[in-house]
Every structure is written in C-alpha cells, then in structure tokens.
PDB file of C-alpha atoms in Angstrom:
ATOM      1  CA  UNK A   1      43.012 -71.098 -82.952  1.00  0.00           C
ATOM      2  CA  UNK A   2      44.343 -73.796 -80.593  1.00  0.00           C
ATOM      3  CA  UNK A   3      45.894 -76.528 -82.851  1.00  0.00           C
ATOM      4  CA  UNK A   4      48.060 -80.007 -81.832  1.00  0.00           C
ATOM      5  CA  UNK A   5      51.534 -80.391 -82.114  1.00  0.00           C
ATOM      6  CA  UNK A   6      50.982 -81.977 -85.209  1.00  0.00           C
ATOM      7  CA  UNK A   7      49.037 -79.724 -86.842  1.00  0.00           C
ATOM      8  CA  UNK A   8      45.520 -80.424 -86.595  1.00  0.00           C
ATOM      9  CA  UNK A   9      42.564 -78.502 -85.017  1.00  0.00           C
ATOM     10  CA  UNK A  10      40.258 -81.444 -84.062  1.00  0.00           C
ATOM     11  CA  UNK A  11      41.205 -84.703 -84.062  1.00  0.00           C
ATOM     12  CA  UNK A  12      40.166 -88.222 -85.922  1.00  0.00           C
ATOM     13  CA  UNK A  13      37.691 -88.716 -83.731  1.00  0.00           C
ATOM     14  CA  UNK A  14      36.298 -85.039 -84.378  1.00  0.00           C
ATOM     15  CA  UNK A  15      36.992 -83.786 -80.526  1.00  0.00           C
ATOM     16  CA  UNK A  16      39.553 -81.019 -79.626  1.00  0.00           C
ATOM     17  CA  UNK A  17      38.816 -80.816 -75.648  1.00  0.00           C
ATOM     18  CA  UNK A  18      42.291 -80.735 -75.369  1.00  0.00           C
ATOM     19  CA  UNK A  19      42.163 -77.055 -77.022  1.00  0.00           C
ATOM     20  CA  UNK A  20      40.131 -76.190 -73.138  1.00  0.00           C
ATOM     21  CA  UNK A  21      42.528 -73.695 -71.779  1.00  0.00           C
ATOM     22  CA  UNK A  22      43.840 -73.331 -68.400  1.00  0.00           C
ATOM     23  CA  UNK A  23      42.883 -70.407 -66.095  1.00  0.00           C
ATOM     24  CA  UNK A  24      46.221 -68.766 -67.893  1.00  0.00           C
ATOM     25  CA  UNK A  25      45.953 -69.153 -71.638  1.00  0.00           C
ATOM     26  CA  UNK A  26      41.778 -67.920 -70.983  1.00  0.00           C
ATOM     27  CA  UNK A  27      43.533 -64.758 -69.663  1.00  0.00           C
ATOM     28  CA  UNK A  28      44.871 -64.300 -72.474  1.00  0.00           C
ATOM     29  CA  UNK A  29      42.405 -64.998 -74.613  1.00  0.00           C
ATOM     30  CA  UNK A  30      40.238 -62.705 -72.772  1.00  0.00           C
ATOM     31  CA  UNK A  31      42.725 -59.836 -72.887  1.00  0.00           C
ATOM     32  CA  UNK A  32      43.186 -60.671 -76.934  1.00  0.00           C
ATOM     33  CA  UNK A  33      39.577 -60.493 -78.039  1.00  0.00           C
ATOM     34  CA  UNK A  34      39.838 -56.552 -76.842  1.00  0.00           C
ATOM     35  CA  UNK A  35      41.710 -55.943 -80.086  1.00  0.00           C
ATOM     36  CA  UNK A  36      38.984 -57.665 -82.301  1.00  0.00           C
ATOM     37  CA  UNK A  37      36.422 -55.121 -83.568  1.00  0.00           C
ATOM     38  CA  UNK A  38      35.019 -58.070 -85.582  1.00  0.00           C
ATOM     39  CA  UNK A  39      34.860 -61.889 -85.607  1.00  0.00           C
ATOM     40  CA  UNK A  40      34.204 -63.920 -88.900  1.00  0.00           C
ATOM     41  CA  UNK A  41      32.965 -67.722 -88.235  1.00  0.00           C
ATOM     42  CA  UNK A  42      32.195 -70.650 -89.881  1.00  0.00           C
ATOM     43  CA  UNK A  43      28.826 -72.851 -89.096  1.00  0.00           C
ATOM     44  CA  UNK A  44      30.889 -75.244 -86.615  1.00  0.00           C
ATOM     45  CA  UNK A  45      32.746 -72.470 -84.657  1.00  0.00           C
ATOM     46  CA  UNK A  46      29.508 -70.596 -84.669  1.00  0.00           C
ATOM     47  CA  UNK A  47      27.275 -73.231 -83.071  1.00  0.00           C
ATOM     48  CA  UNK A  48      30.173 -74.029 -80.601  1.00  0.00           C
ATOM     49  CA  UNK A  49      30.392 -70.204 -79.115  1.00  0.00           C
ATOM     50  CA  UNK A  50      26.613 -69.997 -79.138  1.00  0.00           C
ATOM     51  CA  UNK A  51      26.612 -70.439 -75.005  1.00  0.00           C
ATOM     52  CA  UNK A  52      28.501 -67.442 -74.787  1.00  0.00           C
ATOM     53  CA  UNK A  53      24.973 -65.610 -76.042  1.00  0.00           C
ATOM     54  CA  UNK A  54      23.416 -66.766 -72.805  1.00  0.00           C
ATOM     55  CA  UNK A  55      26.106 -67.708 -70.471  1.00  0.00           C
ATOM     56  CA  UNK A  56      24.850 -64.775 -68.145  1.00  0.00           C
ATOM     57  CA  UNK A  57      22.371 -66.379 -67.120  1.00  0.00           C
ATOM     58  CA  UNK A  58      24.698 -69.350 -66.105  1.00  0.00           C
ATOM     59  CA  UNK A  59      25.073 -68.930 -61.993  1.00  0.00           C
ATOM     60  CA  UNK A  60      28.114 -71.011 -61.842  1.00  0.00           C
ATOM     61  CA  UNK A  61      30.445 -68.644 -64.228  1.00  0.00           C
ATOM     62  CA  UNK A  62      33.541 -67.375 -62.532  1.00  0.00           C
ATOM     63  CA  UNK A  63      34.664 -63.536 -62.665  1.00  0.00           C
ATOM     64  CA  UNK A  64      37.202 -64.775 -65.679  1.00  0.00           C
ATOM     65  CA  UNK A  65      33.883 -66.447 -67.592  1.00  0.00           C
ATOM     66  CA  UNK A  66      31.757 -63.383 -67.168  1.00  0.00           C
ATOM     67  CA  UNK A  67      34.541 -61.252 -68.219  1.00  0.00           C
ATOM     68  CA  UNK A  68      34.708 -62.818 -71.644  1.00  0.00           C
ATOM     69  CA  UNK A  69      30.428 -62.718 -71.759  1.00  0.00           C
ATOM     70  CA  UNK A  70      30.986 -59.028 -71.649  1.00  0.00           C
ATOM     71  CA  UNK A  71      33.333 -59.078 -74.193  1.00  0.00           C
ATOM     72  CA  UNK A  72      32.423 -62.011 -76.655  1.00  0.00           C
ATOM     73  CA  UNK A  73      28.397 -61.207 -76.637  1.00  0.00           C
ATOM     74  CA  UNK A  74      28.800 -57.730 -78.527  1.00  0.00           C
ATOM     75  CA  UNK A  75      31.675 -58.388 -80.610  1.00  0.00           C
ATOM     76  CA  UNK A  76      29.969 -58.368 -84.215  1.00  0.00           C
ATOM     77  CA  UNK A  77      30.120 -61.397 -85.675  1.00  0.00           C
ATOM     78  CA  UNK A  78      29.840 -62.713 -89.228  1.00  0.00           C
ATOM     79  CA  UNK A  79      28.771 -66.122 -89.982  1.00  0.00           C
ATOM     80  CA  UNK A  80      29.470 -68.070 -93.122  1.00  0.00           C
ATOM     81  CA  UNK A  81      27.277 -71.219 -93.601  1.00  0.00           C
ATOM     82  CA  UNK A  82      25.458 -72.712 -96.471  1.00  0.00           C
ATOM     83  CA  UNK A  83      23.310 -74.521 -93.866  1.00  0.00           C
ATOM     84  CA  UNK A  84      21.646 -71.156 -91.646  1.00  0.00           C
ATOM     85  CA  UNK A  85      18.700 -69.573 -92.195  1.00  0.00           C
ATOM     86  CA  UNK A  86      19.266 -67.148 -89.086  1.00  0.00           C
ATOM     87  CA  UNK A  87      21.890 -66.596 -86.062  1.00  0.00           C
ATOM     88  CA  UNK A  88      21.380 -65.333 -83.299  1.00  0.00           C
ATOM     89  CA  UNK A  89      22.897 -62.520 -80.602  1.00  0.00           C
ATOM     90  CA  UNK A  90      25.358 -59.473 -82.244  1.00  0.00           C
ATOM     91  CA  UNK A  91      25.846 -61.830 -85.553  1.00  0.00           C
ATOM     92  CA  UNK A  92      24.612 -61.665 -89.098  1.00  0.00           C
ATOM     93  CA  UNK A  93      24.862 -63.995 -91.860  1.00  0.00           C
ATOM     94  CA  UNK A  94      27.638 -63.250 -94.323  1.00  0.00           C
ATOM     95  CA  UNK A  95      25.455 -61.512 -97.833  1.00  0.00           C
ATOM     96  CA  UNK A  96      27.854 -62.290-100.059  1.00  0.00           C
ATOM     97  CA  UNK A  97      31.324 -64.378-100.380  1.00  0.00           C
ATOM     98  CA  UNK A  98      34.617 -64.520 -98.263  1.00  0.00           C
ATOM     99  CA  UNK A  99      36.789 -62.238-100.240  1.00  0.00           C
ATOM    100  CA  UNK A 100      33.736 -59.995-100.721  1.00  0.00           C
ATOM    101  CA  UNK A 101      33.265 -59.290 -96.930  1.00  0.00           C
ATOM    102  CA  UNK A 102      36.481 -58.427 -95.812  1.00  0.00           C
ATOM    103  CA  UNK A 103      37.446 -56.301 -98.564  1.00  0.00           C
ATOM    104  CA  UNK A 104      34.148 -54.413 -97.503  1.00  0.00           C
ATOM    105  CA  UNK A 105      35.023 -54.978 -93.872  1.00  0.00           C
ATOM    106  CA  UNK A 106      38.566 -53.291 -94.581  1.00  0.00           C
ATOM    107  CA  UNK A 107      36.971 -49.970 -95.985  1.00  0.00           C
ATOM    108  CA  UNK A 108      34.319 -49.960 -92.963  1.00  0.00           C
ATOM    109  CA  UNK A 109      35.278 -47.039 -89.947  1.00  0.00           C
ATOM    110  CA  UNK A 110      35.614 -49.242 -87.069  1.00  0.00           C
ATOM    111  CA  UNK A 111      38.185 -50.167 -84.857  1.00  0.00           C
ATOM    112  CA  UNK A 112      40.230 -53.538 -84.008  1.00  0.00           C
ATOM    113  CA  UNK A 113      41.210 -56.598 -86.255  1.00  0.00           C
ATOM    114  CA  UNK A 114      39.316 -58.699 -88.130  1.00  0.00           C
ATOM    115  CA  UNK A 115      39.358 -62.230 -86.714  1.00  0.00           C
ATOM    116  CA  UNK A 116      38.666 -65.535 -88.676  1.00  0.00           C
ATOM    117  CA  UNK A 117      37.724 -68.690 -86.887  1.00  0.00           C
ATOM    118  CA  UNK A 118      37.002 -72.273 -88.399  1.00  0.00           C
ATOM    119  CA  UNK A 119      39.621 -74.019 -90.287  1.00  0.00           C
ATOM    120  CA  UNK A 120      37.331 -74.653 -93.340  1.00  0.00           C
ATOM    121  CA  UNK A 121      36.918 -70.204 -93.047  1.00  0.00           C
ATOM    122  CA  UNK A 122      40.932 -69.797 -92.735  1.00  0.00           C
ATOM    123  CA  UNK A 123      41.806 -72.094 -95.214  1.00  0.00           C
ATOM    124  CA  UNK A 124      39.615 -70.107 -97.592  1.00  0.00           C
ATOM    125  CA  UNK A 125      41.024 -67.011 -96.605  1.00  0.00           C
ATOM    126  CA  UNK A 126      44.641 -67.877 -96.818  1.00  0.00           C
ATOM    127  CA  UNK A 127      43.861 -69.348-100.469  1.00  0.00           C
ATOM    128  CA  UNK A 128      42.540 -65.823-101.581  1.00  0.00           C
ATOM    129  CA  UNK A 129      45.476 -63.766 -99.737  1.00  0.00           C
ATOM    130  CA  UNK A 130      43.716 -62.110 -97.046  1.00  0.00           C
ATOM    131  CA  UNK A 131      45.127 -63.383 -94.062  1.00  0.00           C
ATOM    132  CA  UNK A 132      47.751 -61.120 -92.798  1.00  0.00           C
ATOM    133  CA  UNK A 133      48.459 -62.824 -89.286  1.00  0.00           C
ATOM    134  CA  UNK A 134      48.118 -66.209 -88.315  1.00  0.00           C
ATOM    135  CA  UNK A 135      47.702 -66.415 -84.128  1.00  0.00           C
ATOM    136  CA  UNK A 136      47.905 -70.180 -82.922  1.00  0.00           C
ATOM    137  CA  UNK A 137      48.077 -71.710 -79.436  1.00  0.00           C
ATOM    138  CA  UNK A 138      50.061 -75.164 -79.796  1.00  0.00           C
ATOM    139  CA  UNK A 139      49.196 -77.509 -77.273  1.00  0.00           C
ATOM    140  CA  UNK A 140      51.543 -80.182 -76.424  1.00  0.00           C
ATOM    141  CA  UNK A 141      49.618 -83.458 -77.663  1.00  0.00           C
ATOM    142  CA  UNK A 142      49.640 -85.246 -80.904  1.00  0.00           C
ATOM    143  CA  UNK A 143      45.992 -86.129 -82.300  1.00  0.00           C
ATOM    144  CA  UNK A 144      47.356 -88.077 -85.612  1.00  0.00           C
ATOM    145  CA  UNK A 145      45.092 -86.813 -87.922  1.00  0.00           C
ATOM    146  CA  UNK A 146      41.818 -85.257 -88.392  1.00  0.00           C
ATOM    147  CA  UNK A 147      41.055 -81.647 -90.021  1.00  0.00           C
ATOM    148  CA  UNK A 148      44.451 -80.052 -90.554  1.00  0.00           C
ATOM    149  CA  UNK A 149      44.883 -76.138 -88.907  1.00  0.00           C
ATOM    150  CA  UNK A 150      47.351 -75.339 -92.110  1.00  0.00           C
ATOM    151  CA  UNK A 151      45.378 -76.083 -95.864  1.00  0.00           C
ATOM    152  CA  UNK A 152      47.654 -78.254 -98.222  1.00  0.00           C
ATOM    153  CA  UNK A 153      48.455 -76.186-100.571  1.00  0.00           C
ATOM    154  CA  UNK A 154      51.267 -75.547-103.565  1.00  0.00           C
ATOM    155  CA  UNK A 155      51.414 -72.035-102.589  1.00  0.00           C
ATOM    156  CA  UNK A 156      54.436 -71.287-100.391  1.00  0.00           C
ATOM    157  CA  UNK A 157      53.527 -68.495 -97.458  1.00  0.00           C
ATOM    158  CA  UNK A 158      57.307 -66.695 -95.803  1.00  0.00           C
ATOM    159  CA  UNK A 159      55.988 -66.221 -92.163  1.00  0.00           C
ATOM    160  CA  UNK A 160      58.267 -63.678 -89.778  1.00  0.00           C
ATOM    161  CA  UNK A 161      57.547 -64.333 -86.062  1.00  0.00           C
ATOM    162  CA  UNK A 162      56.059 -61.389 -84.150  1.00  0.00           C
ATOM    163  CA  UNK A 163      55.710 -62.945 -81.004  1.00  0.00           C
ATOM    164  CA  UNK A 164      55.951 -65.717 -79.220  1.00  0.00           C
ATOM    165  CA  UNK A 165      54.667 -67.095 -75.254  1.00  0.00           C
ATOM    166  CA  UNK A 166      54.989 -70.424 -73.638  1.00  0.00           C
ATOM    167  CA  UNK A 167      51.969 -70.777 -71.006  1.00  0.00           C
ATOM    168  CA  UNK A 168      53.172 -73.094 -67.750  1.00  0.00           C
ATOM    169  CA  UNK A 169      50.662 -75.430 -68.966  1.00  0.00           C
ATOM    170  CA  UNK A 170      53.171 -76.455 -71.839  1.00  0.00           C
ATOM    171  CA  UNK A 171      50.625 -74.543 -74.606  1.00  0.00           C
ATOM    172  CA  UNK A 172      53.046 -72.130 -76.894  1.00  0.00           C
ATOM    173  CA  UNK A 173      51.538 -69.152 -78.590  1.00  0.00           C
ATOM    174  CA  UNK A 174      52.773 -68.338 -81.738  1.00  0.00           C
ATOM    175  CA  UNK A 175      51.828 -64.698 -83.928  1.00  0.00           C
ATOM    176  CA  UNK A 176      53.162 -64.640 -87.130  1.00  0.00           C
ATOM    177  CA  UNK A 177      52.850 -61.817 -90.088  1.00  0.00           C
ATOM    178  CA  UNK A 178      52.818 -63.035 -93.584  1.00  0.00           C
ATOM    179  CA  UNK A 179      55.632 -61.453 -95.298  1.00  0.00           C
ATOM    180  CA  UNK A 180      54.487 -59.666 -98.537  1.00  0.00           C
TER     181      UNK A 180
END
C-alpha cells in the first residue's frame, strides 16, 4: 500500500493521486504481484482496480500497463463489502468473515501470498493477528490527516525489517515481518 510520510493512505480531502507511481516503482509493483496467488480487497480498493478488468481493450496502454492486465486480471480476488451484491472478473465475494477466509485460504493448495488491500481490510486483519508482513511504499509528501495506513490501537506489534528500497523518485519501500 502506498502511504504519506505521515502515515495516512488518502488524504483529508479523500484523494491519494500522489500514491500514482513512476515508470520505476510500477516495475516493481508489476514484478511483486507475481508472488501473490491471491488478493483480498475491500469495497473501495475493489471499485478502484475495476479498469484493470477491461483495460485490454484500452489502445493507449503501454507494454508496462498491459503487463500488469496479464497479471492483475486472473489473480483471484476476494472482496469484502457489506454494500455488493456481485463483482465482477476472477473475484468472488468473501462467504463468510475476515479471520474465517484466510484461515481457509491458509489450508487451500495454491501457490503465492495472500495479499490484503484497503486500510479498513488491514486494520481488521492486524486486529485479529493475521498479518504476517506489512509491504508499504512511503512517498515523500505529508497529507495531514485523513484515513490512517497504521489502526490506533493499544496493542504493541515488534516489526524486524526485511527489506528496504529507495526509488529515484524519493518513494521508500519498506517490508517488514511481524515478530512472533
């Protein structure tokens, strides 16, 4: 998830078009998503990636563009909303709750990670212990305020670094492991 110096993953004003990556960061982005077998979303996320089920068909896409169609369009995806009667392209609506889904997910053959997207989706997951890696792209701006990237919570969570990249565009990527 892209998030702002100080913390947050959309802004007051509810935009985060300052989370549009360079030709750099989409690389890799692109070359990331080849380790997820599947992607969990929230309504918001959902809705946003929905042009990515169609983009194909999109005659202005450049080679980096159609290589993440290829990729992002089969990925199977869960969605979690309240609000959906029906999604469309390689996604189903979650059947049952958070914690439910994942734990099945985990006993599932298949290969790659489980990805969460949507701050509302993480914060859930991270509340219930099932987040094992947190994966963030900081970009250098401060939004001062709007939905936070990190829950507040009264549960402390020891991170140890994995990995860390800074992009030319100023945008750090930071992989941390929760320590257990």
């Amino acid at each position: 998830m892209g998030v702002s110096l100080d913390g947050y993953i959309v802004g007051p004003d509810g935009n985060f078009e300052w989370t549009t990556p360079d030709a750099e960061v989409f690389r890799f982005w692109i070359d990331d998503i080849r380790q997820v077998g599947v992607h969990l979303l929230g309504r918001r996320l959902y809705e946003t990636m929905l042009y990515w089920e169609t983009a194909e068909q999109d005659l202005s896409l450049d080679a980096a563009d159609r290589e993440w169609t290829a990729l992002w369009k089969p990925l199977p995806k869960v969605v979690f909303s309240t609000t959906l009667t029906a999604v469309q392209g390689n996604a189903r609506l979650a059947s049952g709750g958070l914690g439910e889904e994942i734990e099945r997910l985990r006993t599932e053959p298949g290969e790659g990670d489980i990805a969460i997207g949507g701050a509302t989706l993480a914060a859930e997951a991270a509340a219930l212990g099932l987040i094992d890696e947190y994966q963030t792209m900081v970009y250098p701006v401060l939004v001062g305020g709007g939905i936070p990237f990190f829950p507040r919570r009264e549960r402390r969570v020891d991170l140890e670094l994995v990995e860390s990249r800074t992009f030319n565009s100023g945008v750090v990527y930071l992989r941390h492991r929760v320590a257990r």
